[in-house]
CSV table of C-alpha atoms in Angstrom, one decimal:
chain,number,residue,atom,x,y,z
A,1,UNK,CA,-3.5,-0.9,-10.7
A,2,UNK,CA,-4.5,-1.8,-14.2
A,3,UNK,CA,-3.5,2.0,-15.6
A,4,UNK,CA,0.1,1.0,-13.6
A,5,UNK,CA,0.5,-1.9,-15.6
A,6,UNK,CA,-0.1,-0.6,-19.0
A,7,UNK,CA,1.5,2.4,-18.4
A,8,UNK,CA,4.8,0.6,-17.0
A,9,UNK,CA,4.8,-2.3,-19.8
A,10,UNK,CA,4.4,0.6,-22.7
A,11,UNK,CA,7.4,2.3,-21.6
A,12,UNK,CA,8.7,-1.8,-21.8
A,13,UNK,CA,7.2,-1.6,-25.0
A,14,UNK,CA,8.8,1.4,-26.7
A,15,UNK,CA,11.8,0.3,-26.0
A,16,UNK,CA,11.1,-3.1,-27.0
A,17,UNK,CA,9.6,-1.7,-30.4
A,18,UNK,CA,13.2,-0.1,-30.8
A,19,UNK,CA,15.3,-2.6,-30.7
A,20,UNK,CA,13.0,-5.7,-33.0
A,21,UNK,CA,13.3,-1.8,-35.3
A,22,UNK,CA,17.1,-2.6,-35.4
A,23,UNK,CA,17.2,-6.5,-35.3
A,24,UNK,CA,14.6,-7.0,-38.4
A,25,UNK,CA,11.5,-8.8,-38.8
A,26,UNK,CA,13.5,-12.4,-38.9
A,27,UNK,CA,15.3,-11.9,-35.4
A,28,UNK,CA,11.6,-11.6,-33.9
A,29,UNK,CA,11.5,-14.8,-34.2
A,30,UNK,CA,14.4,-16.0,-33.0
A,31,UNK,CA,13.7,-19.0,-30.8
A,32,UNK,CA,17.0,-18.3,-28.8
A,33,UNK,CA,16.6,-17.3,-25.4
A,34,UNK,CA,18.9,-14.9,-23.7
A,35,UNK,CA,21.5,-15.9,-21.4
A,36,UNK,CA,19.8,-14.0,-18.4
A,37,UNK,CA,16.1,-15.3,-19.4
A,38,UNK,CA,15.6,-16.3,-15.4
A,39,UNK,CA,16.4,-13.0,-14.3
A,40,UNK,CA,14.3,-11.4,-16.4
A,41,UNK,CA,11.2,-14.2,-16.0
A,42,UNK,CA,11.9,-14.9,-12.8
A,43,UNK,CA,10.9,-18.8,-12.8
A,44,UNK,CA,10.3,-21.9,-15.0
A,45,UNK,CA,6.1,-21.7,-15.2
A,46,UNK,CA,6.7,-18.1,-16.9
A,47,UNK,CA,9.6,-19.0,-19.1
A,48,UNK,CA,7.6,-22.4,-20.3
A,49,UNK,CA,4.8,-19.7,-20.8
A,50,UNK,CA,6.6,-16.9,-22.6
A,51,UNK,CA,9.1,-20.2,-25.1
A,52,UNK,CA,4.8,-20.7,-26.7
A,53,UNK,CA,4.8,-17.2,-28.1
A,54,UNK,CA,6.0,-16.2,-31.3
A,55,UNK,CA,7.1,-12.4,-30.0
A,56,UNK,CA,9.1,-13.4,-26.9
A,57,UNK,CA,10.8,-10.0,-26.2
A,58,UNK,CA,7.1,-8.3,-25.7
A,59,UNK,CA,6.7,-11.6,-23.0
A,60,UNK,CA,9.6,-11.4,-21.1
A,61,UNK,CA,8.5,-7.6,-20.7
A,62,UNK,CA,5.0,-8.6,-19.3
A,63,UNK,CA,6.7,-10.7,-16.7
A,64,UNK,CA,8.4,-8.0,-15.6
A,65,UNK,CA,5.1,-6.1,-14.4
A,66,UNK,CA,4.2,-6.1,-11.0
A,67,UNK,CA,2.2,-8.6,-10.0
A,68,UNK,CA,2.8,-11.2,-12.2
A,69,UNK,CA,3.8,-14.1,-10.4
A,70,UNK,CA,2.4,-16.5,-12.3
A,71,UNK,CA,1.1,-18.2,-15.8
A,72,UNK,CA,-2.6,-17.3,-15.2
A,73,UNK,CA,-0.9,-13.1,-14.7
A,74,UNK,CA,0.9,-13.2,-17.2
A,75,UNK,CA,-2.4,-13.5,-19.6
A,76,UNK,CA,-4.1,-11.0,-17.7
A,77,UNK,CA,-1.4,-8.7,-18.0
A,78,UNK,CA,-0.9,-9.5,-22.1
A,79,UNK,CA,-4.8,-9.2,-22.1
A,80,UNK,CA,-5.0,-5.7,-20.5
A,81,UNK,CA,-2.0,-4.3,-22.8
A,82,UNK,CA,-3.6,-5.9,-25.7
A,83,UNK,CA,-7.1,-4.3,-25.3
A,84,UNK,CA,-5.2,-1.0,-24.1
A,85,UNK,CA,-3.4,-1.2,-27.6
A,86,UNK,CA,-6.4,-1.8,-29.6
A,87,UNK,CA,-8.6,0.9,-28.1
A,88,UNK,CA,-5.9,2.9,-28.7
A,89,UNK,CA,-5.6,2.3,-32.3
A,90,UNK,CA,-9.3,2.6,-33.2
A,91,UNK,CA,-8.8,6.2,-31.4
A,92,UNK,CA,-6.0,6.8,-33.6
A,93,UNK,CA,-7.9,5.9,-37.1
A,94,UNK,CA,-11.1,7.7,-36.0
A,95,UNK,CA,-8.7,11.1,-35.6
A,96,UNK,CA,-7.2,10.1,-38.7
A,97,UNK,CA,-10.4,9.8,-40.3
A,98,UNK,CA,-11.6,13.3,-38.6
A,99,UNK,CA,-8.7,15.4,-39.7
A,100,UNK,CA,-8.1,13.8,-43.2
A,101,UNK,CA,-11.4,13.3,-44.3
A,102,UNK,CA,-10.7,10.0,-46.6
A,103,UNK,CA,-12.3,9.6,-49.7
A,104,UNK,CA,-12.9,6.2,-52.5
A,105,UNK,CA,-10.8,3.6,-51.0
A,106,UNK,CA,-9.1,4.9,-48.0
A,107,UNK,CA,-12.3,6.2,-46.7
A,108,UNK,CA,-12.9,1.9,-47.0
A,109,UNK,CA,-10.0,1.2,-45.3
A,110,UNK,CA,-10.3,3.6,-42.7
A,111,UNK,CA,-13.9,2.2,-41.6
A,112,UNK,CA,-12.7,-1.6,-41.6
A,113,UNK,CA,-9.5,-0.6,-38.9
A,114,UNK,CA,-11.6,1.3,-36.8
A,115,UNK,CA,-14.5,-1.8,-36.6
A,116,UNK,CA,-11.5,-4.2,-36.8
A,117,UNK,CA,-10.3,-2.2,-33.8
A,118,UNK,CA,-12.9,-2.5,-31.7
A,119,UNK,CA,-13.8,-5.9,-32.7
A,120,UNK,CA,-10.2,-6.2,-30.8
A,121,UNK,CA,-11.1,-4.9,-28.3
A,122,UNK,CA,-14.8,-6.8,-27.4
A,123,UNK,CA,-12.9,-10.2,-28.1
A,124,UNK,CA,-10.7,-9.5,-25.3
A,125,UNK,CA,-12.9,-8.4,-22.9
A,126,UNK,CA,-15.0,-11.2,-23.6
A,127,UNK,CA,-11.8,-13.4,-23.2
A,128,UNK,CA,-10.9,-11.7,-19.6
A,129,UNK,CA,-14.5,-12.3,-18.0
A,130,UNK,CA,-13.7,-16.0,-18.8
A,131,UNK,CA,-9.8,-16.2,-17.7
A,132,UNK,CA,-11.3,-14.1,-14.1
A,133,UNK,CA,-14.6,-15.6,-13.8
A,134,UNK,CA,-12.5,-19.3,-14.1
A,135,UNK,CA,-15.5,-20.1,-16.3
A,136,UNK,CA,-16.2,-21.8,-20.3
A,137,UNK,CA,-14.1,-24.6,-22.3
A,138,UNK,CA,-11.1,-24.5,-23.8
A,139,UNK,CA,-13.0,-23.8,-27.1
A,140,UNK,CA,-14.8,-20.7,-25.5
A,141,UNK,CA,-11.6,-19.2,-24.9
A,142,UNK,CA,-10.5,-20.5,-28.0
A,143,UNK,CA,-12.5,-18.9,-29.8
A,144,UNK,CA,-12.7,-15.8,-28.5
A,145,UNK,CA,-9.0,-15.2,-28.4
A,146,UNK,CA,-8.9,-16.8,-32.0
A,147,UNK,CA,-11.2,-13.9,-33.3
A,148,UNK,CA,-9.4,-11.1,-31.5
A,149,UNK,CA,-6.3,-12.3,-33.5
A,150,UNK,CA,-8.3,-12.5,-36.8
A,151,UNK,CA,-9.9,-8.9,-36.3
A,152,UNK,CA,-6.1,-7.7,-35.3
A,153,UNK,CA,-5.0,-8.4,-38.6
A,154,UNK,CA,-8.2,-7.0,-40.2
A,155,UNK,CA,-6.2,-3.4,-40.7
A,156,UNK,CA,-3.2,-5.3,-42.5
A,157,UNK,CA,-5.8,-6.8,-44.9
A,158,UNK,CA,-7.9,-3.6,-45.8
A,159,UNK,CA,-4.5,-2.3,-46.8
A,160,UNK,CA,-3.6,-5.8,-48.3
A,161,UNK,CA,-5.8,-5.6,-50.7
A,162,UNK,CA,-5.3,-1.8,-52.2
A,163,UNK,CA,-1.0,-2.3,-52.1
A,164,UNK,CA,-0.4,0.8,-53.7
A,165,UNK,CA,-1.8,2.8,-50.7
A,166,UNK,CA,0.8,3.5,-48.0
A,167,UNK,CA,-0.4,2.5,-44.2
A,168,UNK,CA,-0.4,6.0,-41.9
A,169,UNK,CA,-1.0,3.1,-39.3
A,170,UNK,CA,1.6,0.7,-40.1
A,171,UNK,CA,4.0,0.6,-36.7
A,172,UNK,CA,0.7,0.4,-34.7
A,173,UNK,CA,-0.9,-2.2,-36.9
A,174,UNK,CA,2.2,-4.6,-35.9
A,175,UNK,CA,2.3,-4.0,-31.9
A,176,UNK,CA,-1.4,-4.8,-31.9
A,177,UNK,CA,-1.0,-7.7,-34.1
A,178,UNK,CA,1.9,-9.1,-32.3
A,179,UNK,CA,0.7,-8.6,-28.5
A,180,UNK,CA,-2.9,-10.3,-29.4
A,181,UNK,CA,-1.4,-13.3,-30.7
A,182,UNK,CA,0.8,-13.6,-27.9
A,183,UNK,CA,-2.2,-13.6,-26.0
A,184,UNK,CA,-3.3,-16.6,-28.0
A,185,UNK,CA,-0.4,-18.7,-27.5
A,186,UNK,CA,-0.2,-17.7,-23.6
A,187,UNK,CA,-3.7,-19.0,-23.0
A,188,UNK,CA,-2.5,-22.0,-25.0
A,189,UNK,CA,0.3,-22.5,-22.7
A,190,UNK,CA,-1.7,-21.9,-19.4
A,191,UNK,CA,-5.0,-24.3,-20.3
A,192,UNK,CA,-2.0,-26.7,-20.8
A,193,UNK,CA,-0.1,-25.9,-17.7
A,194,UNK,CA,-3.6,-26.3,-15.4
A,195,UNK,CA,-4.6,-29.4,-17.2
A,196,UNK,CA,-1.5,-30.8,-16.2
A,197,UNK,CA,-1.7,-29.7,-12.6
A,198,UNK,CA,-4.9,-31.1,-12.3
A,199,UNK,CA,-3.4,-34.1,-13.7
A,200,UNK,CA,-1.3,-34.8,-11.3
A,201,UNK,CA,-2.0,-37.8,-8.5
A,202,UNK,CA,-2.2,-36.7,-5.1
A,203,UNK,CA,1.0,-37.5,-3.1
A,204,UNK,CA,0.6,-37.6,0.5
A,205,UNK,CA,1.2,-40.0,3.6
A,206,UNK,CA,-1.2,-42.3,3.0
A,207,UNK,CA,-0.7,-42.8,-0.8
A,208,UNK,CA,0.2,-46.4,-1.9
């Protein structure tokens, strides 16, 4: 079931990927929603859910998976995609790596993706055994989805800081960037959704 999902949401994705190509980097955020955002969502929990993100388009594409029904899904799915991503990209450098043979710098760079990769990649997994198990704080997950964006963005940074060194990676080092901090601001929005359902007073024939 999991291959199903990934597989379904990156054909989502490619097309998704195609058209933030054509709108530029300033219509990604766009905090408009589209006038058929319930069809696509398919209720309010998963629209609140997907309005915390700062990539909205790749959300709205999760919710359109099956089997997610619901907030708590939602960040499963975005979890699964996002370690899918990032495995795939430390594949991607270590062929690189392989076939070019990188020397002085790059051969740097190169090393820091792939860890920063796989860093990725642990962080998440770490982060799904606590969304499934239903176990650890609000900091626990806080901090493990917190370090799976940091690592996501340790690619850009190796690059960042030799600028006259074109990425090979550079399309791949944004979709992982982009679906792990959605997964951050997901989990943000669910804690927040469950605290306030536990919130809530109990309403029944007997309450005064």
């Amino acid at each position: 079931m999991e291959r199903f999902i990934i597989a379904s949401f990156l054909l989502l994705l490619a097309s998704t990927a195609a058209v933030e190509g054509r709108m530029g980097r300033a219509a990604v955020f766009d905090n408009s929603m589209p006038a058929n955002h319930h069809a696509l969502i398919g209720g309010d929990e998963l629209a609140t859910a997907c309005n915390q993100v700062h990539f909205r388009t790749m959300c709205w594409r999760l919710t359109k998976l099956p089997g997610v029904a619901t907030p708590r899904d939602l960040l499963l799915a975005s979890i699964h995609v996002a370690s899918d991503k990032a495995a795939e990209a430390k594949l991607r450098v270590e062929e690189y790596k392989a076939r070019t043979r990188p020397t002085g710098p790059m051969a740097s760079i190169t090393d820091t993706c792939r860890d920063a990769y796989d860093s990725v990649v642990q962080s998440l997994e770490d982060t799904r055994q606590l969304v499934e198990a239903n176990k650890g704080t609000d900091l626990d997950l806080n901090v493990q989805v917190s370090g799976a964006v940091t690592s996501a963005d340790g690619c850009n940074d190796a690059f960042a800081d030799f600028p006259d060194i074109p990425s090979p990676f550079a399309a791949m080092q944004r979709n992982v960037y982009r679906l792990v901090d959605n997964v951050l601001n997901i989990a943000v929005a669910v804690r927040h959704a469950e605290a306030h359902q536990q919130a809530k007073p109990l309403v029944g024939p007997h309450a005064h």
